[in-house]
Coordinates of N, CA and C in Angstrom, one line a residue:
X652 N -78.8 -49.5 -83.5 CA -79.1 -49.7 -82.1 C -80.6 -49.5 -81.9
X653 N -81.4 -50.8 -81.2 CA -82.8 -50.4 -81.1 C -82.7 -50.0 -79.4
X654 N -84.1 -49.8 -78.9 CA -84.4 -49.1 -77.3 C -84.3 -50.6 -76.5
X655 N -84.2 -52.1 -77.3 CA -84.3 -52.7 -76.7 C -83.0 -53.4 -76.0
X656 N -81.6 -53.1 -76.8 CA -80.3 -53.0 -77.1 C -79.9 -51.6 -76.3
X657 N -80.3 -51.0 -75.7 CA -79.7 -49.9 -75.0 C -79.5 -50.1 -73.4
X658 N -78.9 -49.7 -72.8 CA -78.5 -50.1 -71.4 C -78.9 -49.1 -70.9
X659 N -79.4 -48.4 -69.7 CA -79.4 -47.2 -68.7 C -78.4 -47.6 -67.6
X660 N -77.6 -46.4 -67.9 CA -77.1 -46.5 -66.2 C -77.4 -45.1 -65.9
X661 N -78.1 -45.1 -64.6 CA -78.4 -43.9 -63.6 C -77.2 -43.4 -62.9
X662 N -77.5 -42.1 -62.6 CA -75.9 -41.6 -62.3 C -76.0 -40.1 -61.5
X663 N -76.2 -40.3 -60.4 CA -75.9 -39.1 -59.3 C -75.0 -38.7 -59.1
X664 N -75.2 -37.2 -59.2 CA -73.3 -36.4 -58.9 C -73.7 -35.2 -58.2
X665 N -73.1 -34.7 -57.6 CA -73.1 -33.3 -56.9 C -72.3 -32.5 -57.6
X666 N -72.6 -31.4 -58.3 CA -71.7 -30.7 -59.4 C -70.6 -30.4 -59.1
X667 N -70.5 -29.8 -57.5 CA -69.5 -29.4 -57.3 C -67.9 -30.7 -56.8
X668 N -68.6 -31.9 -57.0 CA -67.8 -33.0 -56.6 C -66.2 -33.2 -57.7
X669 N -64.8 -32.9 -57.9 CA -64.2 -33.1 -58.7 C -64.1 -34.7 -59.5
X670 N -64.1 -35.8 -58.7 CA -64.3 -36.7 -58.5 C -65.8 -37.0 -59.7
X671 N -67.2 -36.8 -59.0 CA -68.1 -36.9 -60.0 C -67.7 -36.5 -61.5
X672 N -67.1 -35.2 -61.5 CA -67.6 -35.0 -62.8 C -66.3 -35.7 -63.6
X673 N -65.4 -36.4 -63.0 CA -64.5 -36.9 -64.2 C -65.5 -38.1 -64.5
X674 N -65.8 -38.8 -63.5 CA -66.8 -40.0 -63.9 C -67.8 -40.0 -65.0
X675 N -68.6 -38.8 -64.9 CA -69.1 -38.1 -65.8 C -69.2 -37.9 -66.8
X676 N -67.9 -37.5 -66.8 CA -67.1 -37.0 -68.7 C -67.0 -38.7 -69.2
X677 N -66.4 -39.7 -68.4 CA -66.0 -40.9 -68.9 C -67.5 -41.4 -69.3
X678 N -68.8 -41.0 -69.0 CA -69.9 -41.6 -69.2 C -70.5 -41.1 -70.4
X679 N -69.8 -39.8 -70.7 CA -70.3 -39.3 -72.3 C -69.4 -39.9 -73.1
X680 N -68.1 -40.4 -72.7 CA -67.6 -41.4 -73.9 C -67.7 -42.4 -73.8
X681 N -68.6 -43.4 -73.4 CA -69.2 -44.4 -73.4 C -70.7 -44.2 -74.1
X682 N -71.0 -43.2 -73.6 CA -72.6 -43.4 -74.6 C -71.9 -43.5 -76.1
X683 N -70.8 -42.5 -76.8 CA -70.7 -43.0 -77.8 C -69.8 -44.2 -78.3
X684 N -69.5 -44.8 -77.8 CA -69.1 -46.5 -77.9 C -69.7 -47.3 -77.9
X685 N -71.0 -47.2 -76.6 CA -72.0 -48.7 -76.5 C -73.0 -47.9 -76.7
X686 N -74.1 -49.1 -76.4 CA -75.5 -49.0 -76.5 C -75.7 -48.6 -75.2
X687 N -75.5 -47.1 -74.7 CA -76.1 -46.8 -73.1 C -76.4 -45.2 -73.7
X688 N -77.6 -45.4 -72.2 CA -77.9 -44.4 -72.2 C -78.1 -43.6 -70.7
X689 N -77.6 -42.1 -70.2 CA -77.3 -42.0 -68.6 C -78.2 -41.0 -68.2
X690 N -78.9 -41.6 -67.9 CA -80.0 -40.6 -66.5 C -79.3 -39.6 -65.4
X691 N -79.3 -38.7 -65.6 CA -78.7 -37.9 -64.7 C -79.8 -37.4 -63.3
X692 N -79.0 -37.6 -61.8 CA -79.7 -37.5 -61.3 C -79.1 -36.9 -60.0
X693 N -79.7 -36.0 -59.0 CA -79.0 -35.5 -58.0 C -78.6 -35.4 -57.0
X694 N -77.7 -35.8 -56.7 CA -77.0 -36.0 -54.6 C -76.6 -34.6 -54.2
X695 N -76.3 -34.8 -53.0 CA -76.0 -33.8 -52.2 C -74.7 -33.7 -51.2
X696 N -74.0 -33.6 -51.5 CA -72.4 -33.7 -50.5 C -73.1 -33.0 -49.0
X697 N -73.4 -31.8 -49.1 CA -74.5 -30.9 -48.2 C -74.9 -32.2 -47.2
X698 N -76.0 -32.7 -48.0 CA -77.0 -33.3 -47.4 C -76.0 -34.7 -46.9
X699 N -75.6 -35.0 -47.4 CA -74.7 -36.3 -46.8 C -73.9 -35.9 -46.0
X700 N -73.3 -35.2 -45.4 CA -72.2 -34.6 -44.5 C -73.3 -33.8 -43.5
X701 N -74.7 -33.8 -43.6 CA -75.2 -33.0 -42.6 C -75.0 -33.5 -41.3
X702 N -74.8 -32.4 -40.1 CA -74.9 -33.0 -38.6 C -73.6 -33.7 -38.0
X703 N -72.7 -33.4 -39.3 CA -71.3 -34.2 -39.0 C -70.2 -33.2 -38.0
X704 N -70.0 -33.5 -37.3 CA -69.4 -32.8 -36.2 C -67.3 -33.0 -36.4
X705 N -67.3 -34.0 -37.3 CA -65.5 -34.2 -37.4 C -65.2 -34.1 -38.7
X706 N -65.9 -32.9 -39.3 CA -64.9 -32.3 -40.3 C -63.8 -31.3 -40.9
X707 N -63.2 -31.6 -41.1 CA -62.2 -30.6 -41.0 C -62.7 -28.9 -41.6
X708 N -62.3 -27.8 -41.3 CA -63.3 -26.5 -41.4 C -63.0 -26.5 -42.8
X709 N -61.6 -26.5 -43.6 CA -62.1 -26.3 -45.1 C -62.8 -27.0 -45.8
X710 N -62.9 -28.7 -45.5 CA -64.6 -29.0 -45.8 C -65.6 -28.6 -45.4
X711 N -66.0 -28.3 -44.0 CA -67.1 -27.7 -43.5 C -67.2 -26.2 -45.0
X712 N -66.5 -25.9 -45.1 CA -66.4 -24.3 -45.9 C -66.9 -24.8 -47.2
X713 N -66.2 -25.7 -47.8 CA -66.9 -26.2 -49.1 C -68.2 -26.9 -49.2
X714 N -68.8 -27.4 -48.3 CA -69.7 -28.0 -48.3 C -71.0 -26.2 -47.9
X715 N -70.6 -25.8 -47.5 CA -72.0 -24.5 -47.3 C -71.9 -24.3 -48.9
X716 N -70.8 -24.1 -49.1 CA -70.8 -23.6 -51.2 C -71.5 -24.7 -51.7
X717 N -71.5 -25.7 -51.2 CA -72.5 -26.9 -52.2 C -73.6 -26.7 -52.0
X718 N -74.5 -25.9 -51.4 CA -75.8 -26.4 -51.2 C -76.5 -25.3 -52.5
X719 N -76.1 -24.2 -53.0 CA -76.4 -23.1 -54.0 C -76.4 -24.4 -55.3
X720 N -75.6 -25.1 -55.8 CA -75.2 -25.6 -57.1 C -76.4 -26.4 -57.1
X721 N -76.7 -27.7 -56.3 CA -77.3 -28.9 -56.3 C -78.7 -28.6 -56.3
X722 N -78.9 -27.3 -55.5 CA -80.5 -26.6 -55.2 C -81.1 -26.2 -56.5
X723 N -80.1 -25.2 -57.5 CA -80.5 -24.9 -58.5 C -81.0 -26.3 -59.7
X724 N -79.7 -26.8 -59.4 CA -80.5 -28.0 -61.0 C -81.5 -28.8 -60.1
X725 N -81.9 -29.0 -59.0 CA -82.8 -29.4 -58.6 C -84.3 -28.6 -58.9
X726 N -84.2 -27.5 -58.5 CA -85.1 -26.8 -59.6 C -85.3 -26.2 -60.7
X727 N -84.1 -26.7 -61.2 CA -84.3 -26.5 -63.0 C -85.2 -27.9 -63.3
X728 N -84.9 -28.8 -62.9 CA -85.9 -30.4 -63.0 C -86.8 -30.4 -62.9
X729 N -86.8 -29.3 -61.6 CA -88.4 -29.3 -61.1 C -89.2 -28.7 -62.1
X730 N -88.8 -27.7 -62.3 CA -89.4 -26.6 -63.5 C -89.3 -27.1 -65.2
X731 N -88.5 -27.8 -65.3 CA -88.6 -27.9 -66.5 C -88.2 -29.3 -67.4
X732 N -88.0 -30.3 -66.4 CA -88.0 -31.8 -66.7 C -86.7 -32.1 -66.2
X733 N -86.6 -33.4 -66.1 CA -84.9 -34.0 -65.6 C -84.2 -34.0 -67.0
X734 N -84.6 -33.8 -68.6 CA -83.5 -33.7 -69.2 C -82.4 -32.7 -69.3
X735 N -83.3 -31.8 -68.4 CA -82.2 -30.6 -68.4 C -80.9 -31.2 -67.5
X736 N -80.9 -31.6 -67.0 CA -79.9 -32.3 -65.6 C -78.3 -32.2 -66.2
X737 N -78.5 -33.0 -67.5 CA -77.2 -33.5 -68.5 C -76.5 -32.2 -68.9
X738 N -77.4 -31.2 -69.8 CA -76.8 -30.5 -70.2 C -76.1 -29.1 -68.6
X739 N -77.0 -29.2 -67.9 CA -76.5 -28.1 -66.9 C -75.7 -28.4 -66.4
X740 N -75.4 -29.8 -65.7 CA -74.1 -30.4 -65.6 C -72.8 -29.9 -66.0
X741 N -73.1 -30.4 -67.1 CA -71.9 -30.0 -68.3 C -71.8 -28.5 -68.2
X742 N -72.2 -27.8 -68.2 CA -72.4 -26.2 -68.2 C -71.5 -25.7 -67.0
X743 N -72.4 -26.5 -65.3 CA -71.8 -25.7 -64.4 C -70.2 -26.7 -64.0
X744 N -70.1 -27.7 -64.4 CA -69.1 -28.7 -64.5 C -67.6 -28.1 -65.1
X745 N -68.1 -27.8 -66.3 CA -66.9 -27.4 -66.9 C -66.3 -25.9 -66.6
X746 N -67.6 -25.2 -66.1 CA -66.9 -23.6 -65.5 C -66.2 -24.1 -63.7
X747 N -67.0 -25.0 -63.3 CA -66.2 -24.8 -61.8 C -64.8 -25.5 -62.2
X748 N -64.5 -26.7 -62.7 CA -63.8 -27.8 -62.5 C -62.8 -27.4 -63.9
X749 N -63.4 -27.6 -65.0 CA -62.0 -27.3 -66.3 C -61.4 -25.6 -66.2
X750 N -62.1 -24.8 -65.9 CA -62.0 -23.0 -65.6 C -62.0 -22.6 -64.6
X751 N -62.3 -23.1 -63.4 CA -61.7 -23.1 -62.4 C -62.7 -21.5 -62.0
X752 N -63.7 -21.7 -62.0 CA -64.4 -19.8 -62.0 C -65.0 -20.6 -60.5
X753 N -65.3 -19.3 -60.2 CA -66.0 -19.0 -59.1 C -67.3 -19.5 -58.6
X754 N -67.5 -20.1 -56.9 CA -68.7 -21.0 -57.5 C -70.0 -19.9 -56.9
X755 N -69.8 -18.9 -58.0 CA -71.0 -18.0 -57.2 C -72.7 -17.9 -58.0
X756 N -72.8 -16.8 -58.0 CA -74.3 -16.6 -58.7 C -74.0 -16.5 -59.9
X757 N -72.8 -15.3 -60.3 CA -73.0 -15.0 -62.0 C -72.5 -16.3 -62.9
X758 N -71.4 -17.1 -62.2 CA -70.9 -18.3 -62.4 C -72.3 -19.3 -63.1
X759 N -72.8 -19.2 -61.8 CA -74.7 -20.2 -61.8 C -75.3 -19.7 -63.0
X760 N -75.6 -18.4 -63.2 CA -76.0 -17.7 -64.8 C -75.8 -18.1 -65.4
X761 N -74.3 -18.1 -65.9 CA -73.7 -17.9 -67.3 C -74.3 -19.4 -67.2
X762 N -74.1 -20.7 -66.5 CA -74.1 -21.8 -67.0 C -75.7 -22.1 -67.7
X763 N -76.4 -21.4 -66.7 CA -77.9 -21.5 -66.8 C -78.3 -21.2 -68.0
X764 N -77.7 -20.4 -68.3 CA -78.3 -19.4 -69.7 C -77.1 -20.4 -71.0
X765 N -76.3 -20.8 -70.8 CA -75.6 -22.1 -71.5 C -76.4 -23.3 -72.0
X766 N -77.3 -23.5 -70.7 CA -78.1 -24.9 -70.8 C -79.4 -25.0 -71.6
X767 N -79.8 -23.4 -71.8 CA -80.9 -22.7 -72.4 C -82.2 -22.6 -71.5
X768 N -81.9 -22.6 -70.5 CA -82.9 -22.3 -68.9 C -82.9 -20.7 -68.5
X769 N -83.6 -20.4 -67.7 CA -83.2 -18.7 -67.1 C -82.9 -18.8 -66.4
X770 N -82.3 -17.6 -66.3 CA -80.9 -17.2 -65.4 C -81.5 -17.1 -63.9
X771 N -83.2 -16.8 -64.2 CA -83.2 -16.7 -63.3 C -83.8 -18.1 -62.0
X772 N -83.1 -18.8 -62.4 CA -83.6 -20.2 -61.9 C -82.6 -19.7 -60.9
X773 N -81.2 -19.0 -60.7 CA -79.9 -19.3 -60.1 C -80.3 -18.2 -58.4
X774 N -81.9 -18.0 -58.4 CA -82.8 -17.6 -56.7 C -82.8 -18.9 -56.0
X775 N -82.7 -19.8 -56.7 CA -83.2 -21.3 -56.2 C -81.8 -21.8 -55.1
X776 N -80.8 -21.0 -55.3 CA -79.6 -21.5 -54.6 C -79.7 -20.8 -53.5
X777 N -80.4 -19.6 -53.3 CA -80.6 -19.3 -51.3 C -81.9 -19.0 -50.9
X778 N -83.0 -20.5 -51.6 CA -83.9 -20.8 -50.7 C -84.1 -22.4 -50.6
X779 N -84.5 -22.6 -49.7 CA -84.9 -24.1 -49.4 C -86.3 -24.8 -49.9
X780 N -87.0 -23.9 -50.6 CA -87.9 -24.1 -51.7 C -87.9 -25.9 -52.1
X781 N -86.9 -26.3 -52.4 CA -86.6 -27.4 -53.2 C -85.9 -28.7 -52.5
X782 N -85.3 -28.0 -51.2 CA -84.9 -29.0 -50.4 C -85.3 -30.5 -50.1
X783 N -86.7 -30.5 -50.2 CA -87.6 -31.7 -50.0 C -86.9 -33.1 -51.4
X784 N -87.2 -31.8 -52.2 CA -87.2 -32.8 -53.5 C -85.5 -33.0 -53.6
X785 N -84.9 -32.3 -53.4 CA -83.1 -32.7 -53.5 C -82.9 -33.9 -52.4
X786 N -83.8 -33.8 -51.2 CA -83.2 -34.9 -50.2 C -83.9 -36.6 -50.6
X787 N -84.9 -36.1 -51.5 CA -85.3 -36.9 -52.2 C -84.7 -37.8 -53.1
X788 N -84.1 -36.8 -53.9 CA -83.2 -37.5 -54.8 C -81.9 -38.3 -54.3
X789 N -81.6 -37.2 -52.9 CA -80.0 -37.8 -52.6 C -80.6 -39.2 -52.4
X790 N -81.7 -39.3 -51.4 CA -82.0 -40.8 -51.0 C -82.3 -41.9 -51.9
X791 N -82.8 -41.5 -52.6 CA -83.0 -42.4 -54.4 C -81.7 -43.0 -54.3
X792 N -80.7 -42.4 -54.4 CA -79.5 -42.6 -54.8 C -78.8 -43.3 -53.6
X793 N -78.8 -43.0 -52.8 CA -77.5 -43.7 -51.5 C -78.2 -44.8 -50.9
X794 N -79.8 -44.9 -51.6 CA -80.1 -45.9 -50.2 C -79.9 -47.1 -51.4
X795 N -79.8 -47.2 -52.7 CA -79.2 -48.1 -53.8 C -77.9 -48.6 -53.5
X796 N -77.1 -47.2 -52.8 CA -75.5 -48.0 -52.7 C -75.1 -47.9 -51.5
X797 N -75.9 -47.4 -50.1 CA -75.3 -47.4 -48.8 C -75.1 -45.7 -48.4
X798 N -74.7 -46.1 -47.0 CA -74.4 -44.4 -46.4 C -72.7 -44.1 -46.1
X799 N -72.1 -44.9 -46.4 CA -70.6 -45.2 -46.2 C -70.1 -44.4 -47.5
X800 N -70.7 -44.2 -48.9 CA -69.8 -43.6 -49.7 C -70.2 -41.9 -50.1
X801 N -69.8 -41.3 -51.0 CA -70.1 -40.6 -51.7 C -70.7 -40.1 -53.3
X802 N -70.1 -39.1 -54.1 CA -70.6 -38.9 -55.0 C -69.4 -39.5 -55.9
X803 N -69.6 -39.8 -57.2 CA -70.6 -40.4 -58.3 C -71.1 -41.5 -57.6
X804 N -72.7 -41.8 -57.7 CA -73.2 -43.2 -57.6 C -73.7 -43.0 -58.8
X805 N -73.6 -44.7 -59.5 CA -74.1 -45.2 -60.7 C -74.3 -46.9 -60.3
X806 N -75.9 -46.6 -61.2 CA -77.0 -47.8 -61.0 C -76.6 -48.3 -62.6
X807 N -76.0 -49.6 -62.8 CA -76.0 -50.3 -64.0 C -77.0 -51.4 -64.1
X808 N -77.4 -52.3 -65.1 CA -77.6 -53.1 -65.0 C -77.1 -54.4 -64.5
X809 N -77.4 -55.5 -63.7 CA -77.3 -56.7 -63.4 C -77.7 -57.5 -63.9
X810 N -76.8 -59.0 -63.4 CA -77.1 -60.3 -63.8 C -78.8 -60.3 -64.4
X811 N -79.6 -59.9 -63.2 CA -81.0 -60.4 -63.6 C -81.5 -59.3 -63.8
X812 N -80.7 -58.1 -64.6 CA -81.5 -57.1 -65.7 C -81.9 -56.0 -64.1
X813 N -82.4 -56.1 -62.7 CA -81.8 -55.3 -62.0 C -81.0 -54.5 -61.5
X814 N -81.0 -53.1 -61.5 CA -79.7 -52.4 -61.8 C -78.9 -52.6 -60.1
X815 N -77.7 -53.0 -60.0 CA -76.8 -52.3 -59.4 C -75.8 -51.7 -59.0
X816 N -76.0 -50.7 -57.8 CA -75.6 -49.4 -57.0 C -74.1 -49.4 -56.9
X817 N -72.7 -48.6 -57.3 CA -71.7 -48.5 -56.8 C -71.3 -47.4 -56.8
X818 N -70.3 -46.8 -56.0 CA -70.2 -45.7 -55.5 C -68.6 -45.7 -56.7
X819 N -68.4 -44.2 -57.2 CA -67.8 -44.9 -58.6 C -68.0 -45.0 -59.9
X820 N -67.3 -45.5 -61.1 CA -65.8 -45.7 -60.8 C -65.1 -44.2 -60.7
X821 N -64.4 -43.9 -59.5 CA -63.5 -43.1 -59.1 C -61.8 -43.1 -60.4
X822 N -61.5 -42.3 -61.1 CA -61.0 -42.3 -62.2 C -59.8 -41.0 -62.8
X823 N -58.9 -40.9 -62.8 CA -58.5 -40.0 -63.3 C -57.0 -40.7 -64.0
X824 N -56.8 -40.0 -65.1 CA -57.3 -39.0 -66.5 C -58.6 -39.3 -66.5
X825 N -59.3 -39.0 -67.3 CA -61.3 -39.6 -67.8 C -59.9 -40.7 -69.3
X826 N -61.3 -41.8 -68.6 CA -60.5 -42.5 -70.0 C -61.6 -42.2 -71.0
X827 N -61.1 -42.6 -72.1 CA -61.5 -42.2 -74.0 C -61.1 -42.8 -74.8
X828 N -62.3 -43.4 -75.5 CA -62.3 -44.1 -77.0 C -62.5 -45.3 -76.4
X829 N -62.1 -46.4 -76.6 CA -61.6 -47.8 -76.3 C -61.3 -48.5 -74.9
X830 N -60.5 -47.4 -74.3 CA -60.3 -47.4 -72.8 C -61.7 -47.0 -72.1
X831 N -62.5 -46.3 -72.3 CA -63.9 -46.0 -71.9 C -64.5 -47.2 -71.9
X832 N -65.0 -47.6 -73.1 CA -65.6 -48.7 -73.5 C -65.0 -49.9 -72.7
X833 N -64.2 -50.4 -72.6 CA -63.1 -51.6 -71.6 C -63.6 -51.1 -70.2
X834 N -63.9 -50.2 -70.0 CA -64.3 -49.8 -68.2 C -65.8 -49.7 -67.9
X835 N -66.0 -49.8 -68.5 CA -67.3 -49.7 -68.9 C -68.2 -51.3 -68.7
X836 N -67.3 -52.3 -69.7 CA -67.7 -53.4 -69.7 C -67.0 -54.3 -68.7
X837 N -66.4 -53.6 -68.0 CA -65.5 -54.3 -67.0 C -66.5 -53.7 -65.3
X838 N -66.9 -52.5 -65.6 CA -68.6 -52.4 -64.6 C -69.3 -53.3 -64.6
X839 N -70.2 -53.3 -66.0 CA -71.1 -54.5 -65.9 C -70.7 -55.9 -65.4
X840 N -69.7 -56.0 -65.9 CA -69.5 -57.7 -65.6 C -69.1 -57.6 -63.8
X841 N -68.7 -56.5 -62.9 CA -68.9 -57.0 -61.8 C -70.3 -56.9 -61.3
X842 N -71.1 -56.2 -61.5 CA -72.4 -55.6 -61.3 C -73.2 -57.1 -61.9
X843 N -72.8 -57.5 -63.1 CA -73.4 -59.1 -63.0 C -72.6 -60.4 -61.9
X844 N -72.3 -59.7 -60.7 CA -71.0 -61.1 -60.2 C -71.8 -60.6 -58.8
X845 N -72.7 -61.8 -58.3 CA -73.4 -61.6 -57.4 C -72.7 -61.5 -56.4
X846 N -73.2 -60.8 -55.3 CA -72.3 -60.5 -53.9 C -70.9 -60.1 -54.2
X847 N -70.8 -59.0 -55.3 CA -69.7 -58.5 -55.7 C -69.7 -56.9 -54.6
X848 N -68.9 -56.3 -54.4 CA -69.5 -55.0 -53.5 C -68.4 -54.5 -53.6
X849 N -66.4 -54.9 -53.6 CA -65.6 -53.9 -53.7 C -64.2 -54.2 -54.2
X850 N -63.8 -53.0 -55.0 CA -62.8 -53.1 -55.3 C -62.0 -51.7 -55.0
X851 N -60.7 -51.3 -53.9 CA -60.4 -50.0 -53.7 C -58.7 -50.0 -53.6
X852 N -58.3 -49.3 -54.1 CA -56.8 -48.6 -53.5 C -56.8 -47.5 -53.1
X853 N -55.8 -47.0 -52.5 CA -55.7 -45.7 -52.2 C -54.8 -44.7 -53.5
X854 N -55.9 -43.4 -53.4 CA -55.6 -42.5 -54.8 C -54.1 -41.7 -54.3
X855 N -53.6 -41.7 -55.5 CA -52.0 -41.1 -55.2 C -52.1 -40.3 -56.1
X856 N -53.1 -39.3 -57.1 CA -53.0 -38.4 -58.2 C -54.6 -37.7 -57.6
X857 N -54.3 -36.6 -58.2 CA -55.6 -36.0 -58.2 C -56.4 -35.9 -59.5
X858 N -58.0 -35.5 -59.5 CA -58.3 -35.1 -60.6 C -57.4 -34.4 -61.6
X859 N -57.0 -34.5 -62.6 CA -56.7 -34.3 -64.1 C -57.7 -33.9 -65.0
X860 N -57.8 -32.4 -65.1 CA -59.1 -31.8 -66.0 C -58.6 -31.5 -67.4
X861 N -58.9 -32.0 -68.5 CA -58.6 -31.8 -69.9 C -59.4 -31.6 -70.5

C-alpha cells in the first residue's frame, strides 16, 4: 500500500452518540481491509440541538451530559495534536457504550489515562475554555453535510477526488471482515454518483454492542 493508494475518510462523532460509535468500530474494520485511512474529528449533539425548544426532557437531560465528553477530546487536540482523537474515542467509547459506566469525571479519567493523556485534561469538561474550537469543528463538519442530520458524518472521497459529506452509514451489528469492506465500497460508489444525497428506512433494532 503506498500514501498515493490510500483513501481518507473524515469522520465526526460525538462520543456520547450510540449510533456514531458503531459507525466507528465499522471504520476500524475497514482500515484493515482497504487502503483507508480515518481522520477523526469532533461534533457536538450539545451544539447541534442548541436553542431547540421541542425536545423531549430525557433528551434535553442527555444532551447537558454531552457537553463534558466532546469538550474534553476537544482539548486533548488542542493540547496535544488531533491524533489523540482515535485513540480517546475508543477509550471513552467503549466505557460509555460496550460497559455501559457512568458518563462522569472518573469515567473521563480512566479513559484519559487509557489514551496515555492526563487525567487531568478531564477540567476541560466544566469549562468553556474550548468551546470556540469545538463549535468549530462541529461546523467543519455539518456545513459538508447540511443542518438536517446528525452524528456520524463522514467525508469520503468523490467522483472528482473531492470528498463527499453523508450523515452515516447508520448500522447495527458493526459489520466485519468482508461485509465491512462491501459497505465500504458500496459508500464510495454513491459518493462517486453525482447528485446522489439519500438512501433511508426506518430503524426497527437498536444499537448491538459486541
Amino acid at each position: 500500500m503506498t500514501a498515493e493508494e490510500t483513501k481518507t475518510a473524515d469522520f465526526w462523532f460525538d462520543p456520547l452518540c450510540p449510533w456514531a460509535w458503531m459507525t466507528s468500530r465499522w471504520m476500524l474494520e475497514v482500515e484493515q481491509i482497504r487502503p483507508v485511512r480515518t481522520r477523526w474529528h469532533v461534533m457536538s449533539l450539545a451544539v447541534l440541538n442548541q436553542g431547540r425548544e421541542d425536545l423531549p426532557e430525557q433528551y434535553r437531560e442527555f444532551l447537558e451530559q454531552a457537553w463534558g465528553p466532546v469538550r474534553v477530546c476537544i482539548a486533548a487536540a488542542a493540547q496535544h495534536g488531533d491524533d489523540v482523537l482515535g485513540p480517546l474515542y475508543t477509550a471513552l467509547g467503549t466505557r460509555f457504550h460496550n460497559q455501559g459506566l457512568p458518563r462522569d469525571r472518573a469515567t473521563i479519567e480512566d479513559a484519559l489515562e487509557e489514551a496515555g493523556l492526563p487525567r487531568e485534561l478531564a477540567d476541560a469538561a466544566d469549562t468553556d475554555e474550548y468551546d470556540d474550537a469545538l463549535r468549530a469543528s462541529h461546523k467543519e463538519g455539518i456545513t459538508l453535510v447540511g443542518e438536517d442530520v446528525g452524528t456520524p458524518v463522514i467525508a469520503v472521497p468523490g467522483a472528482d477526488g473531492e470528498q463527499v459529506a453523508f450523515f452515516g452509514p447508520v448500522v447495527t451489528p458493526i459489520p466485519r471482515g468482508d461485509a465491512a469492506g462491501r459497505l465500504w465500497d458500496g459508500t464510495l460508489l454513491v459518493a462517486g454518483t453525482p447528485g446522489f444525497y439519500e438512501i433511508k428506512r426506518t430503524r426497527t433494532q437498536g444499537p448491538v454492542f459486541d
